[in-house]
CSV table of C-alpha atoms in Angstrom, one decimal:
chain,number,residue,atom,x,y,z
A,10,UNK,CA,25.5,-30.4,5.1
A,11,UNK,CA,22.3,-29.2,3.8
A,12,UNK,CA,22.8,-26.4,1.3
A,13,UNK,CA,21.8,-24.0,-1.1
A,14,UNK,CA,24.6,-22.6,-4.0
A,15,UNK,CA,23.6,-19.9,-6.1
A,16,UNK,CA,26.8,-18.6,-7.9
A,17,UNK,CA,25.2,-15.8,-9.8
A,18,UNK,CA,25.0,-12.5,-8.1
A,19,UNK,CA,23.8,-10.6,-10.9
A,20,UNK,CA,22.5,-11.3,-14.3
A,21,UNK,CA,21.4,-9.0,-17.2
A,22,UNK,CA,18.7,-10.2,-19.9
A,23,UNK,CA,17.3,-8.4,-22.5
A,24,UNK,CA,13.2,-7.8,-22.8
A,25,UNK,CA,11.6,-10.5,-23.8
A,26,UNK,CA,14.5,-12.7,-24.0
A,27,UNK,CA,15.1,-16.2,-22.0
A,28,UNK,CA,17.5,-16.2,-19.2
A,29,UNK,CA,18.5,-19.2,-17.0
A,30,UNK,CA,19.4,-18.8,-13.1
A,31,UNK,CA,21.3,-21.2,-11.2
A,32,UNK,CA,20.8,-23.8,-8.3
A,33,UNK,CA,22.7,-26.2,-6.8
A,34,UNK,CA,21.4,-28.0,-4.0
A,35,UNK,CA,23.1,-30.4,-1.3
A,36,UNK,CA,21.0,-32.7,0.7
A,37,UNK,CA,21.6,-36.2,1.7
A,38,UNK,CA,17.8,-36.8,2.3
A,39,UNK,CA,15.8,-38.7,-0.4
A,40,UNK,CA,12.9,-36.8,-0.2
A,41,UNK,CA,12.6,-32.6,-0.8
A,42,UNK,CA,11.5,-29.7,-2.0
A,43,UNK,CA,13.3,-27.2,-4.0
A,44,UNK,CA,11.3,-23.7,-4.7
A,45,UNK,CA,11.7,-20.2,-6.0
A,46,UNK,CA,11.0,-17.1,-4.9
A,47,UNK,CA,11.6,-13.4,-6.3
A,48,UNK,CA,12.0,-10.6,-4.1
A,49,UNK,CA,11.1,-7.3,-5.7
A,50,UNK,CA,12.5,-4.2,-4.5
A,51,UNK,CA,9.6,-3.6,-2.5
A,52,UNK,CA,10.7,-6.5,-0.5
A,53,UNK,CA,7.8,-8.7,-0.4
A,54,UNK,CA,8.8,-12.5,-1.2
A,55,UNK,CA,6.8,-14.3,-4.0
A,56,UNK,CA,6.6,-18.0,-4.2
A,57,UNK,CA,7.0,-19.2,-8.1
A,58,UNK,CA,7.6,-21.8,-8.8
A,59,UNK,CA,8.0,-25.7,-7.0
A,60,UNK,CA,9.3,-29.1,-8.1
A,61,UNK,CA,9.4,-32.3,-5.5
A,62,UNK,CA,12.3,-34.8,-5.4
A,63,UNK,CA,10.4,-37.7,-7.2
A,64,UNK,CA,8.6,-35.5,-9.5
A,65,UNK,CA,9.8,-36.7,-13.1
A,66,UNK,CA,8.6,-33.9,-15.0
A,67,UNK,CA,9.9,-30.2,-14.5
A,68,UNK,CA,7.8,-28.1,-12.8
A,69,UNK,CA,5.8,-25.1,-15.3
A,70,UNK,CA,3.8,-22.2,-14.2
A,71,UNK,CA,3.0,-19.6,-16.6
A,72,UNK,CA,6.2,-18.2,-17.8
A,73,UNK,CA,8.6,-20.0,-15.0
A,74,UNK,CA,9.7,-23.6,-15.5
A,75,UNK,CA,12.5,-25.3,-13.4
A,76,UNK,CA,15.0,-27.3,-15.0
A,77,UNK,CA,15.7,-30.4,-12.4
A,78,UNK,CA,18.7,-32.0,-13.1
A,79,UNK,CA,18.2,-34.4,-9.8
A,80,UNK,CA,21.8,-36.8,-10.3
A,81,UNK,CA,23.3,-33.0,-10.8
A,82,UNK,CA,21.7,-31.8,-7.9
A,83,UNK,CA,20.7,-28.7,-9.8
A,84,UNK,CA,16.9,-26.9,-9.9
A,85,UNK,CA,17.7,-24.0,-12.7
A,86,UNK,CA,14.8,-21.5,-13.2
A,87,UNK,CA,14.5,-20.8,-16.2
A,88,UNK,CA,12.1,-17.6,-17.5
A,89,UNK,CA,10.5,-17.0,-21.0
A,90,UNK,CA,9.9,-13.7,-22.8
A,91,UNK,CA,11.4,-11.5,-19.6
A,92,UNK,CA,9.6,-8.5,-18.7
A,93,UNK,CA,11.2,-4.9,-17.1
A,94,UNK,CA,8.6,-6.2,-13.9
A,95,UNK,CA,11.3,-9.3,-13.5
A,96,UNK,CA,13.3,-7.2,-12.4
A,97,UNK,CA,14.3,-8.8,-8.5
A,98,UNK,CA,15.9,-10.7,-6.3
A,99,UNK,CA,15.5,-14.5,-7.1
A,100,UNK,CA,16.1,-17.1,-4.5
A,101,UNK,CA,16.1,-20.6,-4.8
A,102,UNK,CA,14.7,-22.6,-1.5
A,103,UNK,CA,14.8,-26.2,-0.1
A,104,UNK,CA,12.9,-28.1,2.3
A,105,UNK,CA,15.0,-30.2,4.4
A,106,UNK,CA,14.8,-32.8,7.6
A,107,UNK,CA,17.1,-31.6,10.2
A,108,UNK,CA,15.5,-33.2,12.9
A,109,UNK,CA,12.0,-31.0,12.1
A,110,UNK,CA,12.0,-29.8,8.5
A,111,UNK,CA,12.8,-26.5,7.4
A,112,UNK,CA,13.1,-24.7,4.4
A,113,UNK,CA,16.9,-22.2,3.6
A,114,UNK,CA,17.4,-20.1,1.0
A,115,UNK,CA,20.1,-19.8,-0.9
A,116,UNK,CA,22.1,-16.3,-1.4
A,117,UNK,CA,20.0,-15.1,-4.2
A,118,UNK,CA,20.7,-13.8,-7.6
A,119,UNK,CA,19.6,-10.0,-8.7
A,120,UNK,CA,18.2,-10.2,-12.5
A,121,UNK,CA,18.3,-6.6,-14.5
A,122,UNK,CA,15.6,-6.4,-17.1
A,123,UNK,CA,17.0,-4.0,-20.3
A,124,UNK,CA,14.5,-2.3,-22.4
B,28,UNK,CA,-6.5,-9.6,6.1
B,29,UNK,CA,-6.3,-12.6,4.0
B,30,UNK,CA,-2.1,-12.3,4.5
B,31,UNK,CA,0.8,-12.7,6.5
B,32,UNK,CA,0.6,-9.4,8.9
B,33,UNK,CA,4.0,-8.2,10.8
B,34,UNK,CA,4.3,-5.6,12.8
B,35,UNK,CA,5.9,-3.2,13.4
B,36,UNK,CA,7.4,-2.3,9.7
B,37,UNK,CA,9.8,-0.6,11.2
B,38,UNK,CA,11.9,-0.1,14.2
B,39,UNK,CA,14.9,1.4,15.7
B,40,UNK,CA,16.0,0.9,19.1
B,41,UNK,CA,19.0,1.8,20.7
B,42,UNK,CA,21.5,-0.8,21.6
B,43,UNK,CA,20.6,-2.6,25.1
B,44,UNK,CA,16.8,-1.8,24.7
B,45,UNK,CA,14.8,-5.1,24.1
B,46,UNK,CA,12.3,-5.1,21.0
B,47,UNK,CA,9.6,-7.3,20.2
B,48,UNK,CA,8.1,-8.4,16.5
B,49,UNK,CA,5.2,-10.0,16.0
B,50,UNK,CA,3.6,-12.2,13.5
B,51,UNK,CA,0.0,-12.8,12.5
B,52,UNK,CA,-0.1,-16.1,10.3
B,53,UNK,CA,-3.2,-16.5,7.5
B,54,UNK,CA,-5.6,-17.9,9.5
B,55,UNK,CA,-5.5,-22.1,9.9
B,56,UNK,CA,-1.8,-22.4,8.8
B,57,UNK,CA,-0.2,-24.7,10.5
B,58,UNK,CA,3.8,-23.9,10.4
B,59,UNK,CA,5.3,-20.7,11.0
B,60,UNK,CA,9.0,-19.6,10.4
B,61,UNK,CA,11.2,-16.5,11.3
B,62,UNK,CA,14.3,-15.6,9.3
B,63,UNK,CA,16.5,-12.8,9.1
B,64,UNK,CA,17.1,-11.4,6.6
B,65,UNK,CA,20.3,-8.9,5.8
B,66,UNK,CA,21.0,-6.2,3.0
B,67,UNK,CA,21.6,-7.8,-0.5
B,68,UNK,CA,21.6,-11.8,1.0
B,69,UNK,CA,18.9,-14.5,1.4
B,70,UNK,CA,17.5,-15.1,4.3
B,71,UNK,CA,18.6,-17.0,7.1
B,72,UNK,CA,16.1,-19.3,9.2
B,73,UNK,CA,16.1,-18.6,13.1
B,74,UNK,CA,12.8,-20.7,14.2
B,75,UNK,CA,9.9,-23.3,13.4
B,76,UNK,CA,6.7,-23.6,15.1
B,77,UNK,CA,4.4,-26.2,14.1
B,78,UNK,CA,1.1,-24.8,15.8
B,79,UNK,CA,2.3,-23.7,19.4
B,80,UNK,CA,5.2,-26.3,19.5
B,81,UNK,CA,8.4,-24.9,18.3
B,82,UNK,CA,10.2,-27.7,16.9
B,83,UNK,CA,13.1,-26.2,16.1
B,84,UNK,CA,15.7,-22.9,17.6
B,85,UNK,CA,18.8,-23.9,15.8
B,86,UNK,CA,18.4,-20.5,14.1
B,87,UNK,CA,18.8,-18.0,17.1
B,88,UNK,CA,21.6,-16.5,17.1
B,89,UNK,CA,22.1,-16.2,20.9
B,90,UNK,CA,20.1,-16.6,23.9
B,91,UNK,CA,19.0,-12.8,23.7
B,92,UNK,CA,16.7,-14.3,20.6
B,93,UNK,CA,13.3,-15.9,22.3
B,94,UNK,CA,9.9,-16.7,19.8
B,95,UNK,CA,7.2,-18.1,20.8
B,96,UNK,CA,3.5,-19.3,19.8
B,97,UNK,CA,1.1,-19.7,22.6
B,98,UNK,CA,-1.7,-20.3,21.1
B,99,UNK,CA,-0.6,-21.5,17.6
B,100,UNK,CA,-1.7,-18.5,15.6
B,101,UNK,CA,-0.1,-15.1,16.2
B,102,UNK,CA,3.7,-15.6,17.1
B,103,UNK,CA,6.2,-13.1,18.8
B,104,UNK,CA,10.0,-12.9,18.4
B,105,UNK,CA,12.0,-11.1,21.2
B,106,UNK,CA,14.9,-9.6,21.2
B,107,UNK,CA,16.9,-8.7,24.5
B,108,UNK,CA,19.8,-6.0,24.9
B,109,UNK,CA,19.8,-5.4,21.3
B,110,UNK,CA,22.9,-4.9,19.6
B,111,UNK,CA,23.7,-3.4,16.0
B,112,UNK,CA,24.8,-6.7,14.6
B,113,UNK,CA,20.8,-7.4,15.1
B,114,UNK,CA,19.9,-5.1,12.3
B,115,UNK,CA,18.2,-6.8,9.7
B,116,UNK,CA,14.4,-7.7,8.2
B,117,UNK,CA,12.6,-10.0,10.2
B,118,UNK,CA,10.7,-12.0,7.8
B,119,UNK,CA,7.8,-14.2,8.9
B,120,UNK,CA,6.2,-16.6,7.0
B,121,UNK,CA,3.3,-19.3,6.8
B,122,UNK,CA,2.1,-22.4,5.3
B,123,UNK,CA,-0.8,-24.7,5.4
B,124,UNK,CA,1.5,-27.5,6.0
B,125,UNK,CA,4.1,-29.1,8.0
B,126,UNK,CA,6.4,-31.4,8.1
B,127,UNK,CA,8.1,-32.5,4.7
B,128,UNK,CA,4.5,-31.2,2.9
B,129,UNK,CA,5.4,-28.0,4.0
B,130,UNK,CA,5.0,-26.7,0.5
B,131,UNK,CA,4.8,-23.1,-0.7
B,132,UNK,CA,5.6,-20.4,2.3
B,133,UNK,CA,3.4,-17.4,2.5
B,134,UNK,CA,5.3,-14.3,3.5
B,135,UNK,CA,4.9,-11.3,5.7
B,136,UNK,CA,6.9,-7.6,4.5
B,137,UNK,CA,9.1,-8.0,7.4
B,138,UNK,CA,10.1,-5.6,10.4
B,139,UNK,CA,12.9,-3.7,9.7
B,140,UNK,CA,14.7,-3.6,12.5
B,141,UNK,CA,17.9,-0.9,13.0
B,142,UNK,CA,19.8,-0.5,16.1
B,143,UNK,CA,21.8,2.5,17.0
């Protein structure tokens, strides 16, 4: 089954400290997409950040990188120097072949910026 | 506008009335998708057109969920005798490509929709 794990319902991080969110992924196709989005309270979803299947290096944009494990099946986002305006909803996404192709979301993961 | 219009932001009907959301893609996009979208989880794919063929329904929840594209631009999703577990955002969302190159999805801010 094609599938989207994020274990991590909330997560606190300190300003302008690193913090790590997790992804696991299921998918018996040999080609994807996996993605992020972040969801601020205003409810608006933000694409981030994007990494393909036979990329080899992680994906980087700006202050977003994702940590592709690909024989773990894990896409991890990992973000640098946190700001209070992180503060969301963070979904990881993957584009999968069911017949057409169509991208699911996993359950999300709320991230708490401290000052 | 240069983004992903939905309309209306809000709505609340009363259960058995029939309610219609629409979507206005970015202009040339290729796919759209419809997901639901309830309080606190991620959201949960209901359709994919790609232009006016809807290639895939497995999403709808029953037959009282219809969507469709005409004219591969602005989409509609109906909802017949509404009932309160249909509460949710409606999300819409867009992207210059199809198929496995879907790529990056552009997003509406939903239609809140809450039946009494």
């Amino acid at each position: 089954a094609q599938k989207i794990t994020q274990t991590q319902p909330g997560m606190f991080v300190q300003e302008k400290e690193a913090v790590t969110l997790d992804c696991t992924y299921d998918t018996s196709d040999q080609s994807y997409g996996l993605f992020w989005y972040k969801q601020p309270s205003s409810g608006e979803m933000i694409f981030l950040i994007y990494q393909g299947s036979y990329d080899e290096q992680n994906a980087t944009e700006g202050r977003y990188s994702l940590n592709f494990q690909k024989a773990r099946k894990s896409a991890n986002l990992v973000i640098s120097a946190s700001q209070l305006g992180d503060s969301a909803m963070y979904f990881c996404a993957m584009t999968v072949n069911t017949g057409g192709f169509k991208t699911i979301f996993g359950a999300g993961t709320r991230l708490f910026v401290k000052a | 506008g240069a983004g992903v219009s939905q309309s209306p932001r809000y709505k609340v009907a009363k259960r058995g009335q029939d309610v219609a959301l629409r979507c206005d893609p970015i202009s040339g996009h290729v796919s759209l998708f419809w997901y639901q979208q309830a309080l606190g989880q991620g959201p949960e794919f209901l359709t994919y057109f790609q232009n006016e063929a809807q290639l895939d329904k497995s999403g709808l929840p029953s037959d009282r969920f219809f969507a469709e594209r005409p004219e591969g631009s602005v989409s509609t999703l109906k909802i017949q005798r509404t009932q309160q577990e249909d509460s949710a955002v409606y999300l819409c969302a867009s992207s210059f490509g199809s198929g496995r190159d879907t790529g990056e999805l552009f997003f509406g801010e939903g239609s809140r929709l809450t039946v009494l």
